[in-house]
Amino acid sequence: MPIDPKLPYDANNIFAKILRGELPCSKVYEDEHALAFNDIRPQAPVHVLVIPKGAYVSWDDFTAKADDGEIAGFMRAVGNVTRQLELDGPGYRLMVNMGGAGHQEVPHLHVHIFGGRQFFQMIAD
């Protein structure tokens, strides 16, 4: 069910529990800024979620409140994951769902990395 991204951060969300080690994940990558793990309901042959270690509800929350180092570190982590998975050659798709209209279901910012197949054009150029 889509969440309201304007609500305060919920420290009991599933990604917060994963970050605290209370729930397991299939870890792909971790550094001081981010954790990346395989999605439990993959929509492509490669479907990885990258989450910041800070308490940010959404992309909007993150870009408004995170400091420049956190933003740069998180973006680098996403790039590191794509290269680690060798998606930089064939290509990949990044997606961030934001709020109800974007169908964001977990109130913790997460970037989806999709790869391993050809993707259709979503929006006309």
XYZ file of N, CA and C in Angstrom:
375
model
N 0.844 -1.171 0.000
C 0.000 0.000 0.000
C 0.898 1.245 0.000
N 0.661 2.191 -0.872
C 1.495 3.398 -0.932
C 1.478 4.177 0.388
N 2.598 4.811 0.664
C 2.754 5.555 1.918
C 2.612 7.061 1.676
N 2.445 7.792 2.758
C 2.423 9.251 2.717
C 3.837 9.734 3.027
N 4.561 10.265 2.038
C 5.957 10.653 2.251
C 6.127 11.884 3.134
N 5.041 12.534 3.518
C 5.129 13.717 4.378
C 5.090 13.355 5.862
N 4.784 12.103 6.167
C 4.760 11.671 7.562
C 6.187 11.561 8.094
N 6.369 11.650 9.408
C 7.717 11.496 9.984
C 8.270 10.097 9.710
N 9.588 9.985 9.773
C 10.252 8.704 9.559
C 9.776 7.691 10.590
N 9.466 6.495 10.139
C 9.030 5.395 10.999
C 10.211 4.449 11.210
N 10.788 4.475 12.389
C 11.966 3.663 12.688
C 11.655 2.172 12.732
N 10.390 1.790 12.627
C 10.015 0.382 12.614
C 9.727 -0.140 11.211
N 10.069 0.648 10.172
C 9.841 0.149 8.820
C 10.811 -0.997 8.524
N 10.473 -1.801 7.529
C 11.246 -3.008 7.229
C 12.704 -2.716 6.890
N 12.973 -1.607 6.189
C 14.357 -1.303 5.829
C 15.162 -0.845 7.045
N 14.528 -0.141 7.971
C 15.211 0.242 9.212
C 15.584 -1.010 10.002
N 14.688 -1.992 10.016
C 14.971 -3.250 10.722
C 16.108 -4.003 10.050
N 16.164 -3.966 8.718
C 17.283 -4.592 8.003
C 18.586 -3.885 8.344
N 18.571 -2.553 8.353
C 19.780 -1.792 8.688
C 20.278 -2.106 10.102
N 19.354 -2.327 11.032
C 19.735 -2.644 12.424
C 20.104 -4.111 12.611
N 19.962 -4.929 11.570
C 20.284 -6.345 11.668
C 19.183 -7.174 12.290
N 18.001 -6.604 12.448
C 16.876 -7.335 13.045
C 16.203 -8.258 12.037
N 16.341 -7.955 10.754
C 15.816 -8.792 9.679
C 16.945 -9.091 8.701
N 16.956 -10.292 8.132
C 18.021 -10.641 7.191
C 17.781 -10.022 5.816
N 18.855 -9.976 5.039
C 18.765 -9.568 3.637
C 19.860 -10.300 2.874
N 19.695 -10.340 1.572
C 20.707 -10.922 0.700
C 21.602 -9.778 0.233
N 22.609 -9.463 1.069
C 23.445 -8.285 0.856
C 24.288 -8.407 -0.399
N 24.305 -7.309 -1.161
C 25.098 -7.199 -2.378
C 26.271 -6.256 -2.150
N 26.056 -5.215 -1.342
C 27.065 -4.163 -1.162
C 26.742 -3.404 0.121
N 27.799 -2.914 0.775
C 27.598 -2.046 1.938
C 28.811 -1.152 2.102
N 28.558 0.104 2.430
C 29.605 1.032 2.828
C 29.031 1.937 3.909
N 29.739 3.002 4.242
C 29.284 3.864 5.337
C 28.012 4.647 5.018
N 27.661 4.742 3.742
C 26.494 5.523 3.338
C 25.281 4.698 2.937
N 25.483 3.458 2.521
C 24.387 2.708 1.909
C 24.515 1.207 2.129
N 23.373 0.552 1.978
C 23.291 -0.904 1.973
C 22.506 -1.292 0.725
N 22.995 -2.295 0.005
C 22.300 -2.787 -1.184
C 22.042 -4.279 -1.008
N 20.845 -4.699 -1.403
C 20.465 -6.100 -1.261
C 19.478 -6.479 -2.355
N 19.384 -7.783 -2.609
C 18.466 -8.282 -3.620
C 17.028 -8.098 -3.162
N 16.171 -7.671 -4.101
C 14.750 -7.506 -3.812
C 14.125 -8.881 -3.607
N 13.232 -9.011 -2.632
C 12.605 -10.306 -2.369
C 11.509 -10.635 -3.390
N 11.077 -9.629 -4.158
C 10.099 -9.838 -5.232
C 10.665 -9.249 -6.527
N 11.696 -9.898 -7.093
C 12.383 -9.308 -8.250
C 11.465 -9.146 -9.463
N 11.642 -8.011 -10.130
C 10.888 -7.694 -11.340
C 11.759 -7.793 -12.592
N 12.994 -8.249 -12.421
C 13.947 -8.421 -13.517
C 14.978 -9.453 -13.055
N 15.778 -10.002 -13.986
C 16.803 -10.957 -13.563
C 17.732 -10.398 -12.487
N 18.060 -9.117 -12.579
C 18.799 -8.425 -11.518
C 17.871 -7.346 -10.980
N 17.569 -7.411 -9.692
C 16.726 -6.394 -9.057
C 17.264 -6.180 -7.651
N 18.007 -5.097 -7.504
C 18.671 -4.768 -6.245
C 18.098 -3.463 -5.710
N 17.940 -3.393 -4.403
C 17.528 -2.169 -3.729
C 18.738 -1.569 -3.039
N 18.903 -0.260 -3.160
C 19.972 0.453 -2.469
C 19.292 1.452 -1.544
N 19.627 1.377 -0.250
C 19.018 2.264 0.742
C 20.104 3.062 1.462
N 19.814 4.320 1.756
C 20.786 5.075 2.554
C 20.737 4.604 4.003
N 21.823 4.769 4.707
C 21.852 4.378 6.115
C 21.180 5.401 7.019
N 20.950 6.602 6.499
C 20.246 7.623 7.267
C 18.745 7.412 7.219
N 18.046 8.070 8.139
C 16.592 7.940 8.280
C 15.876 8.935 7.373
N 15.671 8.538 6.126
C 15.005 9.392 5.138
C 13.799 8.663 4.562
N 12.654 9.309 4.613
C 11.404 8.697 4.156
C 11.382 8.518 2.637
N 11.854 9.525 1.909
C 11.664 9.546 0.469
C 12.812 10.293 -0.210
N 12.780 10.296 -1.537
C 13.760 11.064 -2.307
C 13.683 12.538 -1.929
N 12.475 13.054 -1.801
C 12.280 14.456 -1.444
C 12.879 14.762 -0.067
N 12.618 13.892 0.890
C 13.148 14.044 2.248
C 14.684 14.009 2.221
N 15.242 13.065 1.488
C 16.688 12.890 1.396
C 17.358 14.120 0.784
N 16.843 14.583 -0.348
C 17.482 15.708 -1.033
C 17.300 17.017 -0.277
N 16.302 17.087 0.593
C 16.077 18.294 1.396
C 16.906 18.296 2.678
N 17.159 17.111 3.266
C 17.752 17.058 4.609
C 19.159 16.471 4.691
N 19.534 15.620 3.754
C 20.863 14.993 3.821
C 21.937 16.019 3.490
N 23.105 15.850 4.093
C 24.196 16.764 3.747
C 24.840 16.313 2.438
N 25.663 17.179 1.890
C 26.266 16.905 0.583
C 27.074 15.610 0.573
N 27.748 15.312 1.681
C 28.532 14.081 1.759
C 27.664 12.838 1.704
N 26.515 12.873 2.387
C 25.600 11.739 2.347
C 25.031 11.537 0.945
N 24.658 12.632 0.304
C 24.091 12.537 -1.039
C 25.127 11.983 -2.011
N 26.329 12.542 -1.983
C 27.384 12.057 -2.878
C 27.729 10.603 -2.579
N 27.844 10.261 -1.301
C 28.172 8.888 -0.919
C 27.120 7.898 -1.367
N 25.855 8.283 -1.244
C 24.768 7.404 -1.657
C 24.781 7.212 -3.174
N 24.951 8.299 -3.896
C 24.984 8.198 -5.356
C 26.165 7.336 -5.814
N 27.311 7.503 -5.163
C 28.471 6.666 -5.506
C 28.197 5.200 -5.199
N 27.496 4.950 -4.099
C 27.164 3.565 -3.745
C 26.307 2.925 -4.833
N 25.316 3.654 -5.348
C 24.484 3.124 -6.431
C 25.373 2.776 -7.633
N 26.276 3.675 -7.989
C 27.197 3.414 -9.091
C 28.104 2.230 -8.822
N 28.602 2.119 -7.590
C 29.460 0.985 -7.233
C 28.724 -0.341 -7.402
N 27.452 -0.366 -7.012
C 26.665 -1.590 -7.140
C 26.492 -1.959 -8.616
N 26.164 -0.985 -9.454
C 25.962 -1.298 -10.882
C 27.246 -1.840 -11.510
N 28.397 -1.281 -11.125
C 29.665 -1.781 -11.661
C 30.010 -3.151 -11.081
N 29.770 -3.345 -9.792
C 30.029 -4.639 -9.153
C 29.222 -5.739 -9.815
N 27.988 -5.431 -10.197
C 27.112 -6.408 -10.852
C 27.349 -6.483 -12.365
N 28.331 -5.717 -12.854
C 28.708 -5.670 -14.270
C 27.533 -5.283 -15.168
N 26.738 -4.335 -14.679
C 25.613 -3.817 -15.449
C 26.002 -2.591 -16.263
N 27.183 -2.040 -15.992
C 27.599 -0.813 -16.679
C 27.840 -1.038 -18.169
N 28.132 -2.266 -18.583
C 28.319 -2.558 -20.003
C 26.994 -2.677 -20.751
N 26.151 -3.627 -20.342
C 24.896 -3.809 -21.072
C 23.845 -2.738 -20.772
N 23.943 -2.119 -19.623
C 22.974 -1.096 -19.239
C 22.025 -1.574 -18.154
N 21.309 -0.638 -17.587
C 20.405 -0.926 -16.478
C 19.399 0.208 -16.354
N 18.426 0.013 -15.477
C 17.421 1.035 -15.196
C 17.428 1.306 -13.697
N 17.379 2.594 -13.342
C 17.223 3.015 -11.950
C 15.809 3.543 -11.782
N 15.211 3.277 -10.610
C 13.874 3.789 -10.345
C 13.743 4.129 -8.863
N 13.114 5.272 -8.607
C 12.771 5.672 -7.244
C 11.277 5.962 -7.239
N 10.540 5.264 -6.389
C 9.118 5.536 -6.222
C 8.972 6.575 -5.116
N 8.104 7.561 -5.345
C 7.954 8.660 -4.386
C 6.476 8.876 -4.098
N 6.083 8.603 -2.867
C 4.726 8.893 -2.416
C 3.660 8.018 -3.047
N 2.416 8.402 -2.827
C 1.268 7.628 -3.283
C 1.186 7.495 -4.787
N 1.323 8.598 -5.513
C 1.226 8.552 -6.977
C 2.372 7.743 -7.580
N 3.521 7.735 -6.909
C 4.667 6.955 -7.377
C 4.667 5.530 -6.855
N 3.687 5.198 -6.035
C 3.499 3.865 -5.456
C 4.662 3.440 -4.552
N 5.140 4.369 -3.735
C 6.164 4.035 -2.743
C 5.502 3.245 -1.628
N 6.024 2.055 -1.325
C 5.401 1.181 -0.342
C 6.139 1.111 0.982
N 7.425 1.454 1.004
C 8.203 1.414 2.251
C 8.654 2.834 2.565
N 8.405 3.317 3.788
C 8.754 4.693 4.129
C 10.233 4.885 4.477
N 11.090 4.404 3.592
C 12.535 4.614 3.685
C 13.012 4.713 2.237
N 13.721 5.795 1.906
C 14.201 5.965 0.539
C 14.900 4.707 0.049
N 14.583 4.306 -1.162
C 15.281 3.185 -1.797
C 15.287 3.375 -3.302
N 16.420 3.028 -3.882
C 16.604 3.074 -5.328
C 16.579 1.640 -5.830
N 15.754 1.385 -6.832
C 15.712 0.082 -7.492
C 16.727 0.093 -8.625
N 17.544 -0.948 -8.708
C 18.426 -1.179 -9.853
C 17.895 -2.410 -10.563
N 17.523 -2.236 -11.834
C 17.032 -3.340 -12.657
C 18.051 -3.621 -13.756
N 18.326 -4.870 -14.010
C 19.242 -5.238 -15.082
C 19.024 -6.661 -15.530
N 19.812 -7.055 -16.517
C 19.780 -8.431 -16.980
C 18.788 -8.713 -18.086
N 18.123 -7.686 -18.589
C 17.209 -7.865 -19.721
C 17.013 -6.525 -20.416
N 16.406 -6.570 -21.580
C 16.073 -5.348 -22.316
C 14.818 -4.724 -21.696
N 14.835 -3.423 -21.515
C 13.679 -2.727 -20.969
C 13.010 -1.906 -22.050
N 11.710 -1.818 -21.966
C 10.954 -1.033 -22.914
C 11.003 0.431 -22.536
N 10.884 1.279 -23.517
C 10.843 2.717 -23.283
C 9.569 3.041 -22.516
N 9.703 3.792 -21.434
C 8.549 4.114 -20.609
C 7.873 5.412 -21.027
N 8.666 6.391 -21.430
C 8.135 7.699 -21.780
C 8.732 8.098 -23.128
N 7.902 8.605 -24.002
C 8.389 9.028 -25.318
C 9.353 10.188 -25.177
N 10.392 10.187 -26.005
C 11.376 11.281 -25.997
C 10.775 12.531 -26.598
